[in-house]
Coordinates of C-alpha atoms in Angstrom, one line a residue:
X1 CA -60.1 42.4 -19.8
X2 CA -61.1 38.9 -18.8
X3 CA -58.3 37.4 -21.1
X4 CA -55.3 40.0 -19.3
X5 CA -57.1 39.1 -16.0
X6 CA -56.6 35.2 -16.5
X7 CA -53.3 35.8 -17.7
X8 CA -52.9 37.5 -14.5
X9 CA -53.8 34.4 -12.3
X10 CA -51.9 32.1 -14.7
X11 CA -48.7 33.9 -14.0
X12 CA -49.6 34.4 -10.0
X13 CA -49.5 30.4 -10.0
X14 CA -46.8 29.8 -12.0
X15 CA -45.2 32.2 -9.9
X16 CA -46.3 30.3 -6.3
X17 CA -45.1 26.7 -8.2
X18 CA -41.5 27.7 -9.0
X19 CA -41.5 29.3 -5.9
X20 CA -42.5 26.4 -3.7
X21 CA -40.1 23.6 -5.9
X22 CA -36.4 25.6 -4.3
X23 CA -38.0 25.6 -0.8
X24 CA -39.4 21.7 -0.8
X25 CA -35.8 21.0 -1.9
X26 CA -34.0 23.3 0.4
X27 CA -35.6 21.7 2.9
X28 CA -35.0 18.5 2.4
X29 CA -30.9 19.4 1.4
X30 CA -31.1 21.0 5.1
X31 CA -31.1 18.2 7.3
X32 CA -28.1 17.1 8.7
X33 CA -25.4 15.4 6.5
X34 CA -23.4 13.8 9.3
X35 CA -25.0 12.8 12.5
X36 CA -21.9 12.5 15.5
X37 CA -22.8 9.6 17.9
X38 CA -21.6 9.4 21.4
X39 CA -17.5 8.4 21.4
X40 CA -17.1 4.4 22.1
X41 CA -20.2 3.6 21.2
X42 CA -19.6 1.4 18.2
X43 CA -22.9 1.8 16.1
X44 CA -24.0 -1.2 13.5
X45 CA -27.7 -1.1 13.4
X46 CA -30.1 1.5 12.2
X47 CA -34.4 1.7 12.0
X48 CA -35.9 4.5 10.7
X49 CA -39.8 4.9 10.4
X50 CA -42.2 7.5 9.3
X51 CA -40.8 10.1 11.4
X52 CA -37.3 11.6 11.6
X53 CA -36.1 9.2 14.0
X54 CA -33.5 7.3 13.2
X55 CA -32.3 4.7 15.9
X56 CA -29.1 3.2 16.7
X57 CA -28.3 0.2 18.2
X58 CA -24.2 -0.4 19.8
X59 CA -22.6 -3.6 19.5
X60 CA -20.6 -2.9 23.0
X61 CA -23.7 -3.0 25.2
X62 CA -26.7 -2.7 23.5
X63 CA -27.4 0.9 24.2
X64 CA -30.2 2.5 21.8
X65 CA -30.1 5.6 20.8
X66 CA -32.8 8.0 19.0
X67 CA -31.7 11.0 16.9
X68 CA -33.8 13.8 15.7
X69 CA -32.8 13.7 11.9
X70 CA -33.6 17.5 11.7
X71 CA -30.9 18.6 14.1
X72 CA -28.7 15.6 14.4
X73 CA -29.4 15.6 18.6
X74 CA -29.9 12.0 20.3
X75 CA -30.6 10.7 23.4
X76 CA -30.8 7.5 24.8
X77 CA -34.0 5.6 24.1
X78 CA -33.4 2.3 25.8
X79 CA -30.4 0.9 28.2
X80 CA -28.9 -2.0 26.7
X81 CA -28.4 -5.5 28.4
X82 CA -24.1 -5.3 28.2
X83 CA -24.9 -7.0 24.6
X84 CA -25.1 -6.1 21.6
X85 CA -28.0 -4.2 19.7
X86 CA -27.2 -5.1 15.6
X87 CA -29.9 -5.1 13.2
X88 CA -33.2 -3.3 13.9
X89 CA -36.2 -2.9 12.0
X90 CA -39.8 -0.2 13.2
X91 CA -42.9 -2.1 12.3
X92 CA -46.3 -1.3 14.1
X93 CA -45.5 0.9 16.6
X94 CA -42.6 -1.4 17.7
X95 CA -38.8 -1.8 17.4
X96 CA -37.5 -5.3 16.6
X97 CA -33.4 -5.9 17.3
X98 CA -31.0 -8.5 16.5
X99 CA -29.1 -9.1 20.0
X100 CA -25.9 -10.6 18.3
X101 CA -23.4 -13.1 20.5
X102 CA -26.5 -12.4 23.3
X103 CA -28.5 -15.1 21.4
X104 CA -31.6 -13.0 21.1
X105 CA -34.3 -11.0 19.7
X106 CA -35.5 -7.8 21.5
X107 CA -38.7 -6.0 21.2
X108 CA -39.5 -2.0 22.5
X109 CA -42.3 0.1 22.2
X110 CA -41.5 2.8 19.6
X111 CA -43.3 5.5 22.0
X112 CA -41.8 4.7 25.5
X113 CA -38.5 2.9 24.9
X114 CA -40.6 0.1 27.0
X115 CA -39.1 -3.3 26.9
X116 CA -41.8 -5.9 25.6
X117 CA -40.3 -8.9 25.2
X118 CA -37.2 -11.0 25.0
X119 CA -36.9 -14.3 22.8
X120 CA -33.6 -16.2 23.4
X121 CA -33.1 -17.7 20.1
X122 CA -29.8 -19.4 20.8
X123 CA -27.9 -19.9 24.0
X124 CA -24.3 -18.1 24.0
X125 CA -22.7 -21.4 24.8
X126 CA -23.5 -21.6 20.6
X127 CA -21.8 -19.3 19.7
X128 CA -25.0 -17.5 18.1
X129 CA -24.7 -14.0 16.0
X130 CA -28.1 -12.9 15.5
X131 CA -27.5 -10.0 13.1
X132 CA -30.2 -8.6 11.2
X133 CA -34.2 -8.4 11.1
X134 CA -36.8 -7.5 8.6
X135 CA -40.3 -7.7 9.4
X136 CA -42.6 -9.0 6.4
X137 CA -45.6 -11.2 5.7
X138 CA -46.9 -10.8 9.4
X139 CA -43.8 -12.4 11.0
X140 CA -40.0 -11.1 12.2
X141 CA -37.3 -12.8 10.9
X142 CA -33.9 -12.7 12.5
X143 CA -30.7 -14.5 10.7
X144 CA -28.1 -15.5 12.6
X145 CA -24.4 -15.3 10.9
X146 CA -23.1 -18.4 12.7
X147 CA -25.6 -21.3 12.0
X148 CA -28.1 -22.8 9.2
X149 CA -31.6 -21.5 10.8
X150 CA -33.7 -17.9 10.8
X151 CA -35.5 -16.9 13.4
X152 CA -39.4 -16.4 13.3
X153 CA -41.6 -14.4 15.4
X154 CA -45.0 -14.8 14.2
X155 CA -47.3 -12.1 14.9
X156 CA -51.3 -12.8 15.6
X157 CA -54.0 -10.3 15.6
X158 CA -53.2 -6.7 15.3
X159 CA -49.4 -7.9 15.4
X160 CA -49.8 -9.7 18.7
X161 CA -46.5 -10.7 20.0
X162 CA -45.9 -14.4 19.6
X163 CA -44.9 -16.8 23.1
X164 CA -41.7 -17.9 21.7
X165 CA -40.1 -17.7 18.3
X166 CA -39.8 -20.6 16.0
X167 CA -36.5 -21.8 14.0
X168 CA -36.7 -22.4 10.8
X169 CA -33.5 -24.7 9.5
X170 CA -31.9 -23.1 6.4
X171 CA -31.8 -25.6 3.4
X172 CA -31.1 -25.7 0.2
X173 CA -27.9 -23.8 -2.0
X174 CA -26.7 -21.9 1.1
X175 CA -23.8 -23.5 3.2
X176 CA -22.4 -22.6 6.3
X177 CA -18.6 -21.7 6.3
X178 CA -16.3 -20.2 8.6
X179 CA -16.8 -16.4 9.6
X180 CA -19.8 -14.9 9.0
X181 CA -22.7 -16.4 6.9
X182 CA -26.5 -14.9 6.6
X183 CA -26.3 -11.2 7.1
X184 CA -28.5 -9.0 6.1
X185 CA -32.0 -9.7 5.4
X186 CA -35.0 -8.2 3.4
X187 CA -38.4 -9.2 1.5
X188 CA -38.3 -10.2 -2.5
X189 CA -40.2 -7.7 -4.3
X190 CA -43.5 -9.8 -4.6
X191 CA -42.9 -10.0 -1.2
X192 CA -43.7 -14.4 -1.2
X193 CA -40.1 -15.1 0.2
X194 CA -36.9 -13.8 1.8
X195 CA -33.4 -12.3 0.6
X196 CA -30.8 -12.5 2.5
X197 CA -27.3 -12.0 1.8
X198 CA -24.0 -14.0 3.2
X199 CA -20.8 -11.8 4.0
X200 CA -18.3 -14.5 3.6
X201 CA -18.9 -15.3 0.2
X202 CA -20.7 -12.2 -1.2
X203 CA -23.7 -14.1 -2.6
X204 CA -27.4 -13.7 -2.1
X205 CA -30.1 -16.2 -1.8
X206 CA -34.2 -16.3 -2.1
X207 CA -35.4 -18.1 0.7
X208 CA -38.9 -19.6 1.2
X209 CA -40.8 -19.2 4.5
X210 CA -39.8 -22.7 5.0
X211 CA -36.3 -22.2 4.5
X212 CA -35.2 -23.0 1.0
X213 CA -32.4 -21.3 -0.3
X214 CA -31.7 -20.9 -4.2
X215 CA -29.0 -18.9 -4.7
X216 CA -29.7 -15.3 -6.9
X217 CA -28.3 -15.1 -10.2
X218 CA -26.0 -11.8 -10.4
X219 CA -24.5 -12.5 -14.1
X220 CA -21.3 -13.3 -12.2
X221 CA -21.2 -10.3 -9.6
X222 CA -20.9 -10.7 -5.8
X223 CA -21.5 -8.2 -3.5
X224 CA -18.3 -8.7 -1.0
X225 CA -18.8 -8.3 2.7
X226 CA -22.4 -7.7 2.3
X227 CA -24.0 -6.4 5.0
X228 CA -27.4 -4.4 5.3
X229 CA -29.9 -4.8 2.6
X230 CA -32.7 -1.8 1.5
X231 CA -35.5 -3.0 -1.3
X232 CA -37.4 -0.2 -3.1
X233 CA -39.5 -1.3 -5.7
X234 CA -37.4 -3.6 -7.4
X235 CA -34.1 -2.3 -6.7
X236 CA -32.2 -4.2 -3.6
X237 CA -29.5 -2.2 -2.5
X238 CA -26.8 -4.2 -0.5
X239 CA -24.3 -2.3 1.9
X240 CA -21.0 -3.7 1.3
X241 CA -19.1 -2.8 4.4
X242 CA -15.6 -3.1 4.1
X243 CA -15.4 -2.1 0.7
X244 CA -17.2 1.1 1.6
X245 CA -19.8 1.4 -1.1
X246 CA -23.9 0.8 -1.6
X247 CA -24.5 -1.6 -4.6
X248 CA -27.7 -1.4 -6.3
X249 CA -29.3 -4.2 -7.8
X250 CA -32.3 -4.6 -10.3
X251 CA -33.9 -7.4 -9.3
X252 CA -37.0 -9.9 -10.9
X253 CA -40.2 -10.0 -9.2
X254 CA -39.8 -13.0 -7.7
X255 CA -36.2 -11.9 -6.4
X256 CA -34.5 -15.3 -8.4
X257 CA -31.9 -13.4 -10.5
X258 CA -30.7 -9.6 -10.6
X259 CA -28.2 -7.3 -12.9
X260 CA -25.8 -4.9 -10.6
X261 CA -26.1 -1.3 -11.8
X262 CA -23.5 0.9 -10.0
X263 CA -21.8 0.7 -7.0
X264 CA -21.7 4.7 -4.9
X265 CA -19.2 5.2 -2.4
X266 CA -18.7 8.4 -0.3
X267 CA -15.9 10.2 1.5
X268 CA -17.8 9.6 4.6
X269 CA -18.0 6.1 4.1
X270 CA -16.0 4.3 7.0
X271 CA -16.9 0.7 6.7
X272 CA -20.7 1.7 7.1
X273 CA -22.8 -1.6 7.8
X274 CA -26.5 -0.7 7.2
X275 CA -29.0 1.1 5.8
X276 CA -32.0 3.3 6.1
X277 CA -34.3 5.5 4.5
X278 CA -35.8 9.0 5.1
X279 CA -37.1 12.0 3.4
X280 CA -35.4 10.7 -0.1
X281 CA -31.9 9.6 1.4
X282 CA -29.6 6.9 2.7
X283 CA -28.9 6.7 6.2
X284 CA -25.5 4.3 7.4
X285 CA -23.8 4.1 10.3
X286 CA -19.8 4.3 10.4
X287 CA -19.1 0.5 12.7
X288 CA -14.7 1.3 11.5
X289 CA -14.7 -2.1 11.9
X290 CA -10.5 -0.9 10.5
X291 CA -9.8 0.9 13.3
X292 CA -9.1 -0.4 16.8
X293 CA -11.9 0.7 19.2
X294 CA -11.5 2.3 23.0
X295 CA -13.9 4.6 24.5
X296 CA -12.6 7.5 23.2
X297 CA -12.9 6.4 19.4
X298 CA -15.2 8.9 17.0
X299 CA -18.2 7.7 15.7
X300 CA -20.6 9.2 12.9
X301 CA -23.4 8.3 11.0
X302 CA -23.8 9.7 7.6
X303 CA -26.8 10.6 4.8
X304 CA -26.4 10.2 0.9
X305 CA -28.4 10.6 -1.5
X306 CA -30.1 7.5 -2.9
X307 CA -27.8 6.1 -5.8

């Protein structure tokens, strides 16, 4: 009897744990493949935290917007100066953004939409195209496509928000040529330096917090119009816009060399330019950087599964 009746229980749970392993998945397979985003807008940037938020920034004027991943519904989280909102990063309750030609950094309060602060980096009679942000090793760093520097906002004491930012010249392998130059930006996987990648040549570089750059080894590969960068582990995966695919990349602890592994595109692919995670996907917005924009033009972001 005591033998059928553990048999009994064994089976029971069994039963619960195949259950349980169709519903996790449907429920993850159930959010929202394509997210629509409001005609004109001309998306670029995207942040996503621990929630199912994702936010998206416009290059036209700096419009944020914050869609519930589980429906695909959006509203506007923060009005936009009339310039652009590229790359964005969550990090402590707070969203960092890249203000493009508008020379500077942005900071809101993940909760309110509250505007904290504003750092102008470089004035717009420089021609500046702050693009991307990653926040690591308790600072923000912005790059900015059109010079030799990164942008630091060191953060003090329970991630304090710094007076001003600090430039940090860019030195080294990297060299600045025409178009655009230091894209997207990320951590190496010990987390001692900085990745970032340049669009006009397709290469990456480590970059020390003082702004040394050694280009990374990629056994001969480049990763054309790079754009938005996404490390797991020791995996980098590089958003190469134009070309319309995610590469991945194994990369070395210390980030100096890495081996390309596959390259995924998708038919909803329309020169996406940046990347985030949630709940075991890829998140990119469209920017059809190939098609002429008006206000009417479609917009979508979409979600893949992570190569």
């Amino acid at each position: 009897m005591l033998r059928r009746t553990l048999a009994n229980v064994l089976c029971a749970i069994l039963a619960v744990t195949v259950a349980a392993q169709p519903a996790a998945a449907a429920q993850t397979s159930a959010l929202p493949g394509t997210i629509t985003l409001p005609s004109g807008f001309q998306p670029e940037g995207v942040a996503i935290g621990a929630k199912p938020y994702a936010y998206f920034g416009s290059r036209v004027t700096g419009d944020i917007l914050r869609v519930d991943l589980r429906t695909a519904e959006g509203s506007t989280f923060a009005a936009g100066p009339g310039t652009a909102s590229l790359g964005m990063k969550l990090s402590g309750g707070r969203l960092f953004v890249a203000g493009g030609a508008g020379g500077d950094a942005r900071v809101y309060d993940e909760r309110t939409g509250r505007l904290l602060r504003t750092y102008p980096l470089r004035p717009a009679a420089d021609a500046p195209f702050i693009n991307d942000v990653i926040v690591t090793g308790g600072a923000a760093w912005f790059t900015d496509s059109r010079s030799l520097t990164l942008f630091k906002l060191p953060l003090g004491k329970g991630g304090a928000l710094p007076e001003a930012a600090v430039a940090v010249p860019l030195t080294g392998d990297l060299e600045l040529l025409a178009g655009n130059n230091a894209n997207g930006i990320s951590a190496t996987p010990d987390g001692r330096a900085l990745i970032i990648v340049q669009s006009n040549t397709g290469k990456l570089f480590r970059v020390t917090p003082a702004g040394v750059t050694t280009e990374i080894g990629l056994a001969g590969e480049t990763v054309a119009f790079g754009d938005g960068l996404w490390l797991r582990g020791r995996t980098l995966y590089v958003v190469e816009n134009r070309n319309n695919v995610i590469t991945k990349i194994a990369l070395d602890r210390s980030g100096t060399a890495g081996t390309v592994l596959s390259r995924t595109g998708d038919p909803g692919f329309d020169v996406p330019t940046t990347i985030a995670e949630f709940g075991g996907r890829f998140y990119l917005p469209n920017a059809r950087f190939t098609t002429t924009p008006t206000p009417e033009t479609a917009y979508t972001a979409v979600s893949v599964a992570i190569p």
